[in-house]
Coordinates of C-alpha atoms and ligand atoms in Angstrom, one line a residue:
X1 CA -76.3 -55.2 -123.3
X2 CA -72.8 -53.2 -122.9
X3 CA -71.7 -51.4 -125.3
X4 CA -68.0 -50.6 -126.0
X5 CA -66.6 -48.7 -128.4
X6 CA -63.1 -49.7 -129.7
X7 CA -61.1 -46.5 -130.8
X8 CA -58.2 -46.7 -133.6
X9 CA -56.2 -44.1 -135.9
X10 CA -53.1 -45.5 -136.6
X11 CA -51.6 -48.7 -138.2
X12 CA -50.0 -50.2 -135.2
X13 CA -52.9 -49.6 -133.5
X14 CA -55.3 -51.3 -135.9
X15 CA -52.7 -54.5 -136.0
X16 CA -52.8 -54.7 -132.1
X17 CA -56.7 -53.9 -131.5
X18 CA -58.4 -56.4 -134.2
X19 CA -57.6 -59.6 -131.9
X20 CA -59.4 -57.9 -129.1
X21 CA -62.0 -56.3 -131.9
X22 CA -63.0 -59.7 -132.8
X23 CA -63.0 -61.6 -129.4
X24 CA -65.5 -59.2 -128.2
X25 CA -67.2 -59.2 -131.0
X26 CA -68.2 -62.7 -130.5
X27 CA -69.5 -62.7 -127.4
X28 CA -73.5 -61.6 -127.8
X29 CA -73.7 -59.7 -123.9
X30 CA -71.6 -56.5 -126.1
X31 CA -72.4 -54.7 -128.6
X32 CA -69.0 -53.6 -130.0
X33 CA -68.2 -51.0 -132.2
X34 CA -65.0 -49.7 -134.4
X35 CA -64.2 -45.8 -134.2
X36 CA -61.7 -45.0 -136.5
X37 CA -60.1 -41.4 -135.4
X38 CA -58.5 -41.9 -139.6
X39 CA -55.4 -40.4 -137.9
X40 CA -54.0 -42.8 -140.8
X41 CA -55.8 -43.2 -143.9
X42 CA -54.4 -46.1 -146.7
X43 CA -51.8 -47.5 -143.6
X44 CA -55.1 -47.9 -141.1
X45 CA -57.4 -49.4 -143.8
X46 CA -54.9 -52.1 -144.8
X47 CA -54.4 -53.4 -141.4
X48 CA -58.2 -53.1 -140.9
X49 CA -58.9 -55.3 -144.0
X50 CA -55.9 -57.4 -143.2
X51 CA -58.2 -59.0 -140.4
X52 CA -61.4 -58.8 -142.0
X53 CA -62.7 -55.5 -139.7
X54 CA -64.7 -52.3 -141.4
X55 CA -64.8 -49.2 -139.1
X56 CA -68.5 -48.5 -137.7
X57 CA -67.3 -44.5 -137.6
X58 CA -64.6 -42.7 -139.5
X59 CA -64.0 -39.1 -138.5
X60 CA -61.7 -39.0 -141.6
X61 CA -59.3 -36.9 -139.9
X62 CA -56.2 -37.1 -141.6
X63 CA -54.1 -34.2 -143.5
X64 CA -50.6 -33.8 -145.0
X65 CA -48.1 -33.2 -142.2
X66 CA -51.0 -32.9 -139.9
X67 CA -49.3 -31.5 -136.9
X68 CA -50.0 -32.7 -133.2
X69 CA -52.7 -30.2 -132.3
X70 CA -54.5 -31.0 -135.3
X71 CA -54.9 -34.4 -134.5
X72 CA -55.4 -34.0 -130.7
X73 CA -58.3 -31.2 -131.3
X74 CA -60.3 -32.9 -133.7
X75 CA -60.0 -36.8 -132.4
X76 CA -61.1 -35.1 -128.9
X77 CA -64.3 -32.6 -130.9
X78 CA -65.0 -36.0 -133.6
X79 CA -64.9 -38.4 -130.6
X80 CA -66.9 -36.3 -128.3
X81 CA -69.6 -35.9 -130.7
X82 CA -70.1 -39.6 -131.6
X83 CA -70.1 -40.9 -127.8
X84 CA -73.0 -37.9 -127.3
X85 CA -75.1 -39.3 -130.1
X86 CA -74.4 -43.3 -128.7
X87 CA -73.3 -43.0 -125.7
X88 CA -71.0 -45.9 -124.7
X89 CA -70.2 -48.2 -121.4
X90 CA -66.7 -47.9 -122.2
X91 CA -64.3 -47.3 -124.9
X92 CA -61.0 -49.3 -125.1
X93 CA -58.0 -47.2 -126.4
X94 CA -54.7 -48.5 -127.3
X95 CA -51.2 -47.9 -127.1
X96 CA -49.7 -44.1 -127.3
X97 CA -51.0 -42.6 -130.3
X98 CA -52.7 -39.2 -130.5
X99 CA -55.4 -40.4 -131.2
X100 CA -55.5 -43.0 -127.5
X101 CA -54.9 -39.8 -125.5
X102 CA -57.4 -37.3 -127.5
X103 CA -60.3 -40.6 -127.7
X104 CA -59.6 -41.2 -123.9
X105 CA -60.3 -37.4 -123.1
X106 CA -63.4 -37.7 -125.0
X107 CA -64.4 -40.1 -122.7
X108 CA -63.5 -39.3 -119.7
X109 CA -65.2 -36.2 -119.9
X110 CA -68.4 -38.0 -120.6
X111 CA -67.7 -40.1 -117.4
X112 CA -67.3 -43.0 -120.0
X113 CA -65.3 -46.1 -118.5
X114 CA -61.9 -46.1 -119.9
X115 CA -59.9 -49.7 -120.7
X116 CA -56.2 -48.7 -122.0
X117 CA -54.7 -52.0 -123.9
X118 CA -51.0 -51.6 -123.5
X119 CA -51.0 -49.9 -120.6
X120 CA -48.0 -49.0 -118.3
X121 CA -45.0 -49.0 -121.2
X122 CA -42.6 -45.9 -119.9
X123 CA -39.6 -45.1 -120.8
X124 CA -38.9 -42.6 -118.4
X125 CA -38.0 -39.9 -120.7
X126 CA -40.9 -37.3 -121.6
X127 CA -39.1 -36.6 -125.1
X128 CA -37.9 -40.2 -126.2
X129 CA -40.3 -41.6 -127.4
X130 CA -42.0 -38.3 -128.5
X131 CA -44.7 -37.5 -127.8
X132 CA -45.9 -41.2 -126.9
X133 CA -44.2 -41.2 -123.5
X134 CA -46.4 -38.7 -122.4
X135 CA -49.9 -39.7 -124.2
X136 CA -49.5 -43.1 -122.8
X137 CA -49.0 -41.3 -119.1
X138 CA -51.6 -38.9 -119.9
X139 CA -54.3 -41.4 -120.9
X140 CA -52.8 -43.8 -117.7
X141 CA -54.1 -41.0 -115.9
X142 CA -57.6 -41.2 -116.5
X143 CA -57.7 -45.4 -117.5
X144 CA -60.2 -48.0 -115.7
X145 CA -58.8 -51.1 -116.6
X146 CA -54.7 -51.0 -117.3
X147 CA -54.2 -53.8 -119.7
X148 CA -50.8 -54.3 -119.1
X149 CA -49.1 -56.4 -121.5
X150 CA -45.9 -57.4 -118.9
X151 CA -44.9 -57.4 -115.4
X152 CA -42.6 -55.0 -116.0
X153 CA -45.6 -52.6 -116.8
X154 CA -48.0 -53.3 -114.4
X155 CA -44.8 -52.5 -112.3
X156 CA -44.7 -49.1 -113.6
X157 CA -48.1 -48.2 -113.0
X158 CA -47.9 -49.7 -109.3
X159 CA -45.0 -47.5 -108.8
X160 CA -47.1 -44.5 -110.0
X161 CA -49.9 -45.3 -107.3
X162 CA -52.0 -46.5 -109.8
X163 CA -55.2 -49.3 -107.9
X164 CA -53.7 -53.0 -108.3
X165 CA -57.0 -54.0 -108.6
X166 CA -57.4 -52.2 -111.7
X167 CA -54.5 -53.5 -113.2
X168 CA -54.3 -57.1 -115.7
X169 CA -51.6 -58.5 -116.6
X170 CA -52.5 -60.0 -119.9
X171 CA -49.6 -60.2 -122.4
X172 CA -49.5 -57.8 -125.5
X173 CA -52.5 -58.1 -128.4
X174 CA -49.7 -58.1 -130.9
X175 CA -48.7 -61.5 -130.2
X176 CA -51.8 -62.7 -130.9
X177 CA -52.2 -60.8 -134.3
X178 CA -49.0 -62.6 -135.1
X179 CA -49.8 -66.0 -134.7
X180 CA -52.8 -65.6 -136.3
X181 CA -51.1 -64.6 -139.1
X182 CA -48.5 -67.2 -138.6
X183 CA -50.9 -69.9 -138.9
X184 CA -52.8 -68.0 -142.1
X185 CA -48.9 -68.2 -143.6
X186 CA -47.9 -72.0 -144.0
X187 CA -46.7 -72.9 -147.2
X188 CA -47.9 -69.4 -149.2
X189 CA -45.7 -68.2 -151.8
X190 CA -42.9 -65.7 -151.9
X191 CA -44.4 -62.4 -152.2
X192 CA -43.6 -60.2 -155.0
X193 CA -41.0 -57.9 -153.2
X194 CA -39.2 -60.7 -152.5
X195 CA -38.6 -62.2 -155.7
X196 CA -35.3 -62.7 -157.7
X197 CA -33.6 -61.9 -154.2
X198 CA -34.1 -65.3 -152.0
X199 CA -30.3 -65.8 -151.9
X200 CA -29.0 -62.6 -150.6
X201 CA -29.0 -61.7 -147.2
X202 CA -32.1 -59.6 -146.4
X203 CA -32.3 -56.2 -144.0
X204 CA -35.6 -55.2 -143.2
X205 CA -35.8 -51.9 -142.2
X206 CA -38.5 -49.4 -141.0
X207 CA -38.0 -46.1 -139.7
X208 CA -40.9 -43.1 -139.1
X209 CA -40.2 -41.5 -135.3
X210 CA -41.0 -37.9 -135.2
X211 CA -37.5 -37.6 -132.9
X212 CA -35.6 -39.2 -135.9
X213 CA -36.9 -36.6 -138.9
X214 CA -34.5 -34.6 -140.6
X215 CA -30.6 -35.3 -139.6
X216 CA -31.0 -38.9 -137.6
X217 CA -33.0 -40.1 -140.6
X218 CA -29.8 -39.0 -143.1
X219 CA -27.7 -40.7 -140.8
X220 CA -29.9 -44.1 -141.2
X221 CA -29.6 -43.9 -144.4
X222 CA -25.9 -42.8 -144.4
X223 CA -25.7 -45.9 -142.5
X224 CA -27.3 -48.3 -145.0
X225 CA -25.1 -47.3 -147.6
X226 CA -22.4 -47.5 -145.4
X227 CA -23.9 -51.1 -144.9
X228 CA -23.6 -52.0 -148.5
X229 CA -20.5 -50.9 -149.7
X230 CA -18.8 -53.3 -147.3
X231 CA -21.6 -56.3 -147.5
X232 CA -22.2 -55.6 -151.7
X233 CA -24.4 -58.9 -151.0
X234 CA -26.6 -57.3 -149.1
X235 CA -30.2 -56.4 -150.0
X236 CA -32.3 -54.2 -148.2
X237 CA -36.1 -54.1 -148.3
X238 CA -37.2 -50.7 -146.8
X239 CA -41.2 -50.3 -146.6
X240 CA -41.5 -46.3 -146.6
X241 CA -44.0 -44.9 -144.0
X242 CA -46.7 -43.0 -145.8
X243 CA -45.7 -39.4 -143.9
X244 CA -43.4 -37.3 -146.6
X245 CA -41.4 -35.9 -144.1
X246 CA -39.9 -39.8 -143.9
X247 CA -40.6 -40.9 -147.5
X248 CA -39.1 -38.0 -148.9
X249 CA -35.7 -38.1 -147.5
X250 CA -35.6 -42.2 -147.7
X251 CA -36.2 -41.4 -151.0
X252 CA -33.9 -39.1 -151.9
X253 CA -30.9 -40.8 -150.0
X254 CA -31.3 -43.9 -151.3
X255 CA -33.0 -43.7 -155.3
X256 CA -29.5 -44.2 -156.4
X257 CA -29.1 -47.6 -154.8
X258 CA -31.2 -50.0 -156.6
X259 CA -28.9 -53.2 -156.9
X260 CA -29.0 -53.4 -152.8
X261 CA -32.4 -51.5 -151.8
X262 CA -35.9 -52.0 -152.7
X263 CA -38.3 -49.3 -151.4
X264 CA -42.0 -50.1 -151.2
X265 CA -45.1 -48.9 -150.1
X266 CA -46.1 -50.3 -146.5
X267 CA -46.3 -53.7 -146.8
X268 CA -49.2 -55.7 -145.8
X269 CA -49.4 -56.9 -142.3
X270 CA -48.9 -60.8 -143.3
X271 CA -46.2 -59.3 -146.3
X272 CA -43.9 -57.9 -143.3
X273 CA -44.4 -60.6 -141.1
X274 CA -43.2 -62.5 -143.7
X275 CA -40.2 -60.3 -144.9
X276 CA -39.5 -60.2 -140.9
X277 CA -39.2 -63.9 -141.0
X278 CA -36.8 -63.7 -143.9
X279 CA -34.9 -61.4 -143.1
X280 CA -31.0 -62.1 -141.6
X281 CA -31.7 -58.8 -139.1
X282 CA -34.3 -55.8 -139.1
X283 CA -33.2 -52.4 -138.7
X284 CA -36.0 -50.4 -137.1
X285 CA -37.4 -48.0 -134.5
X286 CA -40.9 -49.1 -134.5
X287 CA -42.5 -50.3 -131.2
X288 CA -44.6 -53.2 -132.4
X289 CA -41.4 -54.6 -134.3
X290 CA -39.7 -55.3 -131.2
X291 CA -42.0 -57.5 -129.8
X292 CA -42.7 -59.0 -133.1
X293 CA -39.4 -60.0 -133.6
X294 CA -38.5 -61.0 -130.1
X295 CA -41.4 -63.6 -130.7
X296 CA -39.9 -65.3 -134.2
X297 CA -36.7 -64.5 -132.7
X298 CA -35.5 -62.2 -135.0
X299 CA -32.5 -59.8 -134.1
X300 CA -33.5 -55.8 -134.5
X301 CA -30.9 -53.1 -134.3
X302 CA -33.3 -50.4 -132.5
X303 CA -32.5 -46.8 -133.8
X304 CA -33.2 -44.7 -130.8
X305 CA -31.3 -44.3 -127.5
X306 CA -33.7 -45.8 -124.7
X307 CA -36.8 -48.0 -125.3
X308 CA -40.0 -48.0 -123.3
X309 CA -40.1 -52.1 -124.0
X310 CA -37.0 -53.0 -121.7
X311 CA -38.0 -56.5 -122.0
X312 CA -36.9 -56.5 -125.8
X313 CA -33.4 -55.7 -124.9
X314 CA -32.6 -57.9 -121.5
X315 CA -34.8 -61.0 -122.6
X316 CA -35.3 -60.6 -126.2
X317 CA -33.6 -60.2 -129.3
X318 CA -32.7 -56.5 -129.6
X319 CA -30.0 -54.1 -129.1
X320 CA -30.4 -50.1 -128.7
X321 CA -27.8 -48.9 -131.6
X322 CA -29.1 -45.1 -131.4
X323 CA -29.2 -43.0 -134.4
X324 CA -25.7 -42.3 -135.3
X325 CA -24.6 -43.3 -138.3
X326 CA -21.7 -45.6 -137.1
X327 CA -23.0 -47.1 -134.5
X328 CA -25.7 -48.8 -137.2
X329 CA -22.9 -49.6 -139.6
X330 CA -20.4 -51.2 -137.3
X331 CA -23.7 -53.5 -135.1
X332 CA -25.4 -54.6 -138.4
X333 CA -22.0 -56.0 -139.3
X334 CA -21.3 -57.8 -136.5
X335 CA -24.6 -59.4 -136.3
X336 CA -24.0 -60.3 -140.4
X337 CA -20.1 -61.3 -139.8
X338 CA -19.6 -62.5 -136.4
X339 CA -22.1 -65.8 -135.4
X340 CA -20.7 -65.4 -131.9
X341 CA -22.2 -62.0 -131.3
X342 CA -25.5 -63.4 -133.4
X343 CA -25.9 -66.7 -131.0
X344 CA -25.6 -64.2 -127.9
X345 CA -28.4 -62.3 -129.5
X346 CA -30.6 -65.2 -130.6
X347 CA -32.1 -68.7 -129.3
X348 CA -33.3 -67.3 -125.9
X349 CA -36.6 -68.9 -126.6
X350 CA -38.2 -66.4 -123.8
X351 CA -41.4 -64.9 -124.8
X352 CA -41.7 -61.7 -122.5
X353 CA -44.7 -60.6 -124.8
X354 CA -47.5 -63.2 -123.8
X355 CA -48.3 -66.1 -125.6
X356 CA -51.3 -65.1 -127.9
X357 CA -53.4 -64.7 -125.4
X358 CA -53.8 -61.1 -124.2
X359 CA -57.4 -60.5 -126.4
X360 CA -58.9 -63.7 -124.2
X361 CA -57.4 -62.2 -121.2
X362 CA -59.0 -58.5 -122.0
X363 CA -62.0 -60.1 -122.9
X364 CA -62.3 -61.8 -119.4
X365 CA -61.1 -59.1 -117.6
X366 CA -64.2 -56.8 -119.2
X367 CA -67.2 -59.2 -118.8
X368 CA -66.0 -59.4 -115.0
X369 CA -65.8 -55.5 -114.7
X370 CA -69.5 -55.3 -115.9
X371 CA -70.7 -58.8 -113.8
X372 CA -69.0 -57.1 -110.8
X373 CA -70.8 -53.2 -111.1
Ligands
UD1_1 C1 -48.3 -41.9 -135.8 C2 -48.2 -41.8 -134.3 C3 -47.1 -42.7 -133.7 C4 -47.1 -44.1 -134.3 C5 -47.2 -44.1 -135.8 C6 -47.4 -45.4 -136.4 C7 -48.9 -39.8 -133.1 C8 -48.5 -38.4 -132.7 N1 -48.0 -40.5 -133.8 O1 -47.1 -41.3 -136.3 O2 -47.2 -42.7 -132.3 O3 -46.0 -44.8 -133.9 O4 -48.4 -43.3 -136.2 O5 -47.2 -45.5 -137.8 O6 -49.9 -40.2 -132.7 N2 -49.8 -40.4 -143.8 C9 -50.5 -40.7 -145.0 N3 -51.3 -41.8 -145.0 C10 -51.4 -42.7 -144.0 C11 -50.7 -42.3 -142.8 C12 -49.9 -41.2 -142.7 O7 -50.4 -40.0 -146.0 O8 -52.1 -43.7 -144.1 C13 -49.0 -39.1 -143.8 C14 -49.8 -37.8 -143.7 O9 -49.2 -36.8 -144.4 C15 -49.8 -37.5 -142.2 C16 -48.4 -38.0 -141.9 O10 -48.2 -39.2 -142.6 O11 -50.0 -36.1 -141.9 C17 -48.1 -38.2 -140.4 O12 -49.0 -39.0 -139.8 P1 -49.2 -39.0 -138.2 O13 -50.2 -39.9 -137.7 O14 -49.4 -37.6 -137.7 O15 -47.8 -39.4 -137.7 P2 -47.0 -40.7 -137.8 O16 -45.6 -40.4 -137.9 O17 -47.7 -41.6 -138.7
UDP2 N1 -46.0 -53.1 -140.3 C1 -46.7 -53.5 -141.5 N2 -46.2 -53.1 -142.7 C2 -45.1 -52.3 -142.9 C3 -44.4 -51.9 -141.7 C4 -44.9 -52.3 -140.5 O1 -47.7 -54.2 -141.3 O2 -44.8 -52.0 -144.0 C5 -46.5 -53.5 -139.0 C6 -45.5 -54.1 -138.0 O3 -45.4 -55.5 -138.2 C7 -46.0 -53.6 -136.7 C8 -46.6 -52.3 -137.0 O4 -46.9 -52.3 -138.4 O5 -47.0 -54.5 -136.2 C9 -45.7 -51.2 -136.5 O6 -46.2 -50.0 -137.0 P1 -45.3 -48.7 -136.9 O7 -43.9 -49.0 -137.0 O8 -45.9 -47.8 -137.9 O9 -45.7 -48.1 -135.5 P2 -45.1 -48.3 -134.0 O10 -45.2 -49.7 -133.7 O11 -43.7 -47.7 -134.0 O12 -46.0 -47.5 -133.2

C-alpha cells in the first residue's frame, strides 16, 4: 500500500486540497494522510471542517505576524521530522504558500516523490505576487507530477524545460470544491450577514496580499468610501483576513461606515460562496476568487497590477484595476452604472478552470505513477 501524505497550512489551500483529500481517500491501494503545517490556525480549521476532514498531524506553527523565515524554517524542521518517523511515497503540496515550498523541501531531501497541485501558475514577476511567484517556481523545481490546472500552465512549465511527461493537465481542485458546495447549497436560507440587506446592491470584497499592506490597503479602503458616497445604496460585505496587519487598518478605515459596510470574521466556505453568488461584483485580490467567480460568472475588480491566472482576465470575468484608489472607484462604477461595460464583462460561459474534475484527474494520474514504477 502507498502512502501519501497531503500537506496544508493555509485556508486556500485547505479549500483546494479536500476534493483531492477525499478522492484518495476512497480508494483502499493508499493510505492517505493530512499534515497540517497550522501556518493558519481558526481560517485552516474552518475550511477543514467545512468538508468534513481532521488533520492526522498539526505542527501548530502559527504566531502573530509570523514572518516568512519563521514559517519557512519550522514547516521545513516539523515536516522533516514527521516524514522521518512515517516515511511517505509521496507528499502532494499545493499551490504557493510557504508552507508548499518549505513541505516540498522536506521532501525532497528525503528523496520523497513530490506531486505539486496547481502547478505551473507564473506571473512572471518575482515580486508580484509576493513571495508566491517564487515558492510556486521554487517547489516546480523539485515537483514529480505538475498538476497543472490549464493549458496555459502546463505551457509555462514546458517553456521552463520542465519533462512533458510529467506534466497533467487536470483543471483546478477549486472547481470541484465549488460545485460541491453548489450542490450542498440549493434552497438553504439567507445567512445571517446577509440579512435586512437583500435589496441593496452587494460588494464583496476581500483583500490580505503582503504587497498591498500599509498604503495600497488605505487606498482600498479610500476607494470603498469613495464607492459609497456616490452609490449611498451600496452595501459592502468585507470578510477581514485573520492577520492584524490587514484587520487592523480595514478596521480602522472603515468602523465609521456602518449604514454601507459590514465587516465580519472570515466567512465559511459555503457563506462566501454564497455572498459571491449575491453579490452585484467582488472587489478582491485573492487567487482562488478569480477562478471562483469566473465559474458562477461573477465580475471581480482584481487589486493588483498583473495576475499569475491570465485566463481570469482574457476568458473570464475579471479586470486588473491595481491598487490605486481611483482606478477602483471609477471600474466599480462602471460595472454598477453602465450594463454595456457589465455585458462585455459577463455571459462568456467559458470555463478556463476545469469542470469539477481535476481531484479524479489527480487521482488517476497518481495510481498510474505507482502501477507504472
Ligand atoms: C498566507 C500565504 C498566502 C496566501 C494566504 C491565504 C505565505 C507567505 N502566505 O498569507 O500565500 O494567499 O495565506 O490566506 O505563505 N492569522 C491568524 N489566524 C489564522 C490565520 C492567520 O491569526 O487563522 C494571522 C497571524 O497573526 C499570522 C498572520 O495572520 O501571523 C499572517 O499569516 P500568514 O500565513 O503568514 O500570511 P497570510 O497573509 O495569511
Ligand atoms: N474564502 C472563504 N471565506 C472568506 C474569504 C475567502 O472561504 O471569508 C475562500 C475563497 O472562496 C477562496 C479562498 O478562501 O476559495 C481564498 O483564500 P485567500 O483569499 O485567503 O487566499 P488566496 O486564494 O489569495 O491564496
Amino acid at each position: 500500500m502507498k502512502k501519501i501524505s497531503c500537506v496544508i497550512g493555509t485556508r486556500p489551500e485547505a479549500i483546494k486540497m479536500a476534493p483531492v483529500i477525499l478522492e484518495l481517500m476512497r480508494d483502499t491501494e493508499f493510505c492517505v494522510k493530512v499534515l497540517a503545517t497550522g501556518q493558519h490556525t481558526d481560517m485552516l480549521k474552518q475550511a477543514l471542517d467545512d468538508f468534513g476532514i481532521t488533520a492526522d498531524y498539526n505542527l501548530n506553527i502559527m504566531r502573530a505576524n509570523q514572518t516568512l523565515d519563521h514559517i519557512t524554517a519550522s514547516v521545513l524542521q516539523g515536516v522533516g521530522e514527521i516524514l522521518d518517523e512515517y516515511p511517505q511515497d509521496m507528499i502532494l503540496v499545493h499551490g504557493d504558500t510557504s508552507t508548499t515550498f518549505a513541505a516540498a523541501l522536506a521532501g525532497f531531501y528525503r528523496h520523497v516523490k513530490i506531486g505539486h497541485v496547481e502547478a505551473g501558475l507564473r506571473s512572471h514577476d518575482l515580486s508580484l505576487p509576493f513571495p508566491e511567484e517564487a515558492n510556486r517556481i521554487l517547489t516546480d523545481g523539485i515537483t514529480d507530477m505538475f498538476f497543472a490546472p490549464t493549458r496555459g500552465a502546463a505551457e509555462n512549465l514546458k517553456r521552463e524545460g520542465k519533462n512533458e511527461s510529467q506534466i497533467y493537465i487536470t483543471g483546478n481542485t477549486v472547481i470541484d470544491s465549488l460545485y460541491e458546495i453548489l450542490k450542498r447549497q440549493k434552497g438553504s436560507n439567507e445567512p445571517e450577514y446577509l440579512r435586512g440587506i437583500e435589496t441593496r446592491p452587494l460588494v464583496l470584497m476581500t483583500a490580505h496580499r503582503r504587497e498591498s499592506w500599509g498604503v495600497p490597503l488605505v487606498n482600498i479602503c479610500g476607494a470603498v468610501k469613495d464607492i459609497i458616497r456616490a452609490r449611498p445604496d451600496v452595501m459592502f460585505v468585507i470578510p477581514m483576513h485573520k492577520n492584524p496587519a490587514v484587520r487592523n487598518v480595514i478596521r480602522d478605515e472603515l468602523k465609521d461606515f456602518t449604514e454601507n459596510v459590514r465587516l465580519t470574521e472570515p466567512l465559511s466556505y459555503p457563506e462566501f460562496v454564497q455572498a459571491m453568488n449575491k453579490s452585484a461584483f467582488i472587489l478582491s485580490d485573492s487567487g482562488g476568487v478569480q477562478e471562483e467567480a469566473t465559474a458562477i460568472d461573477k465580475p471581480v475588480l482584481i487589486m493588483r497590477t498583473v495576475s499569475e491566472r491570465p485566463e481570469a482576465i482574457s476568458e473570464g470575468t475579471c479586470i486588473l484595476v491595481g491598487t490605486e484608489r481611483e482606478n477602483i472607484r471609477r471600474e466599480s462604477l462602471r460595472i454598477m452604472n453602465e450594463p454595456e461595460y457589465l455585458n462585455a464583462v459577463v455571459g462568456k460561459n467559458v470555463k478556463p478552470f476545469g469542470d469539477g474534475t481535476a481531484s479524479v484527474k489527480i487521482h488517476e494520474a497518481v495510481r498510474k505513477f505507482f502501477g507504472e514504477e
